[in-house]
Coordinates of C-alpha atoms and ligand atoms in Angstrom, one line a residue:
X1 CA -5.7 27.8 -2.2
X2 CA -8.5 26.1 -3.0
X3 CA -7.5 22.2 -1.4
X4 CA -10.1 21.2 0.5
X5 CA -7.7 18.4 2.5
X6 CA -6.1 21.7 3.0
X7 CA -8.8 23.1 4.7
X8 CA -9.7 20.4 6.8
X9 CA -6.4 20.7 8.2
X10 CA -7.2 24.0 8.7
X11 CA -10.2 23.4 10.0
X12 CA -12.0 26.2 7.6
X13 CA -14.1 22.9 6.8
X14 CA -14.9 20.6 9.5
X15 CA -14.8 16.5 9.4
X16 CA -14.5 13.2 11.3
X17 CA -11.3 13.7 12.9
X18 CA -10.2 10.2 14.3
X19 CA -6.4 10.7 14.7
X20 CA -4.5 14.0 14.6
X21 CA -1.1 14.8 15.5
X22 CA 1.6 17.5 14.5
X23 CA 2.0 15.9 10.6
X24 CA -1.1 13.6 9.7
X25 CA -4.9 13.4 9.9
X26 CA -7.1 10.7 9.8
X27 CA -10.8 11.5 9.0
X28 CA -13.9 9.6 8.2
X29 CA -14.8 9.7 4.2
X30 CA -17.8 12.2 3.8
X31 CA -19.5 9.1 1.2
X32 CA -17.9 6.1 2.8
X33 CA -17.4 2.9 0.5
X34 CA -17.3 0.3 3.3
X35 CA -19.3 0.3 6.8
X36 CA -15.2 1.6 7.4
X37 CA -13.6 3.7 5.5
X38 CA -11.4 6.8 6.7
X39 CA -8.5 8.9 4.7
X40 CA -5.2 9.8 6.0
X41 CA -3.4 13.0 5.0
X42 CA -0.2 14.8 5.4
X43 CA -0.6 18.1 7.0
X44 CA 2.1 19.6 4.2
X45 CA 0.5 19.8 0.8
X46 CA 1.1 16.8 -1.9
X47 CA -0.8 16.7 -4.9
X48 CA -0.3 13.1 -5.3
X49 CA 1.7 10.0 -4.7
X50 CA 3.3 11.1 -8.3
X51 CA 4.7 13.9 -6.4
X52 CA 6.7 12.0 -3.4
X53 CA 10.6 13.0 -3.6
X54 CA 13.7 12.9 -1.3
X55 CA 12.3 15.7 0.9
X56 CA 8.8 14.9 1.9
X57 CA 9.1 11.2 1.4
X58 CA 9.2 10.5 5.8
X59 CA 5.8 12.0 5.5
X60 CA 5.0 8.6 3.6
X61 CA 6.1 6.4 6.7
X62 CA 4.7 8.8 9.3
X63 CA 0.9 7.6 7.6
X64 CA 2.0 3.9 7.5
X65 CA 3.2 3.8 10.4
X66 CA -0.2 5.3 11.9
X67 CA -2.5 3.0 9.8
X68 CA -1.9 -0.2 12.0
X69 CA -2.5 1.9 15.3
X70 CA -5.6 3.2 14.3
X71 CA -7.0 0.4 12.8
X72 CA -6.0 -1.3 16.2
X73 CA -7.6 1.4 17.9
X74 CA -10.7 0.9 15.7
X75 CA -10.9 -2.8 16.6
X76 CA -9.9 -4.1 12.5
X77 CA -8.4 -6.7 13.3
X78 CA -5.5 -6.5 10.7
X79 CA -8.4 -6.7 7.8
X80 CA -8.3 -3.9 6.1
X81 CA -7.5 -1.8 2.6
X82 CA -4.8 0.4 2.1
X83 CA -6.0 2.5 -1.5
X84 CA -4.4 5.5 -3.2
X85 CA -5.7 6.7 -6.6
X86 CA -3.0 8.7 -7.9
X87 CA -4.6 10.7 -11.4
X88 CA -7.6 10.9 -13.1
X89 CA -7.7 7.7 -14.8
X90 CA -7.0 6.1 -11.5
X91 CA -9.8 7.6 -9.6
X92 CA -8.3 10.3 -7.6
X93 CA -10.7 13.3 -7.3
X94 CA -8.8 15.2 -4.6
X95 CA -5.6 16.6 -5.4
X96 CA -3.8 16.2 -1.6
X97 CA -2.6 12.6 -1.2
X98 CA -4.6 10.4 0.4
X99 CA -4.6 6.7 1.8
X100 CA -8.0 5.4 2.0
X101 CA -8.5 2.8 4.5
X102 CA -11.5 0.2 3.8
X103 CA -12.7 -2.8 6.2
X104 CA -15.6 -4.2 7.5
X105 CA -16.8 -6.0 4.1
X106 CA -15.0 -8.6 2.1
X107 CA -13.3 -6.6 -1.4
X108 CA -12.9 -8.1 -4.8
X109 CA -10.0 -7.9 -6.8
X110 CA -8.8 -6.9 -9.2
X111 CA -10.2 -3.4 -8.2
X112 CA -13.0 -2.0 -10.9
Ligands
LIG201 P1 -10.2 10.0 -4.3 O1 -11.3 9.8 -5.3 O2 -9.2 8.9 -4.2 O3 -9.5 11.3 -4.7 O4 -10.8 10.2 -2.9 C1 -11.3 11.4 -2.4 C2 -12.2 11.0 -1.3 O5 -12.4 12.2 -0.5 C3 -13.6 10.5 -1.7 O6 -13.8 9.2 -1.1 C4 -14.5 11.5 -1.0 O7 -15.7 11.0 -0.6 C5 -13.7 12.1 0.1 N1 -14.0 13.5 0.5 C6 -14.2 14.6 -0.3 N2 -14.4 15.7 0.4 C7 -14.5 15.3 1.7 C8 -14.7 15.9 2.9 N3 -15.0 17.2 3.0 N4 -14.6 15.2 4.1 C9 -14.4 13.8 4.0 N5 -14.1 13.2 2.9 C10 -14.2 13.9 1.7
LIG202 ZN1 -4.0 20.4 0.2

């Protein structure tokens, strides 16, 4: 398949691992937004947060419940961004969910 969150996992492409365990990665963005800005992934394929049901749905609370260790871990601070662009018209651009996590900058909102 031709995901390629899918092949980070499988590490046909390499990245910016910063956490890894048996069902999520966390990886530095290739064209960051903010002086921090990392993604985390399931290891199972999801297309999108439009596609979270009954059975992958703990996948969902495995990543939030990772985000505040790593951000510890990075030294955040508890300022930080939690995004997800789920379809086109929202931005998303990679069809694997994925939680982008921004800090280090001050962020407007409404988003853009
Ligand atoms: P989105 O637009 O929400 O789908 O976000 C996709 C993100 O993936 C963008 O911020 C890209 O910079 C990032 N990205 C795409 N390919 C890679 C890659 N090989 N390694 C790291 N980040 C990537
Ligand atoms: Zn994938």
């Amino acid at each position: 398949m031709g995901c390629v969150f899918c092949k980070i996992i499988s590490k046909k492409i390499s990245s910016d691992v910063i956490y890894e365990d048996d069902n999520i990665v966390a990886f530095n963005d290739l064209s960051p937004v903010a002086p921090v800005h990392f993604l985390v992934i399931p290891k199972i394929h999801i297309s999108s947060a439009d596609e979270i049901c009954d059975e992958n749905k703990y996948i969902i609370s495995e990543i939030f419940g990772h985000i505040p260790l790593i951000c510890r871990n990075l030294g955040l601070n508890g300022e930080y961004r939690i995004v997800n662009n789920c379809g086109k018209m929202a931005g998303q651009t990679v069809n694997h969910i994925h939680f982008h996590v921004l800090s280090g900058r001050e962020f407007g909102w409404p988003p853009g």
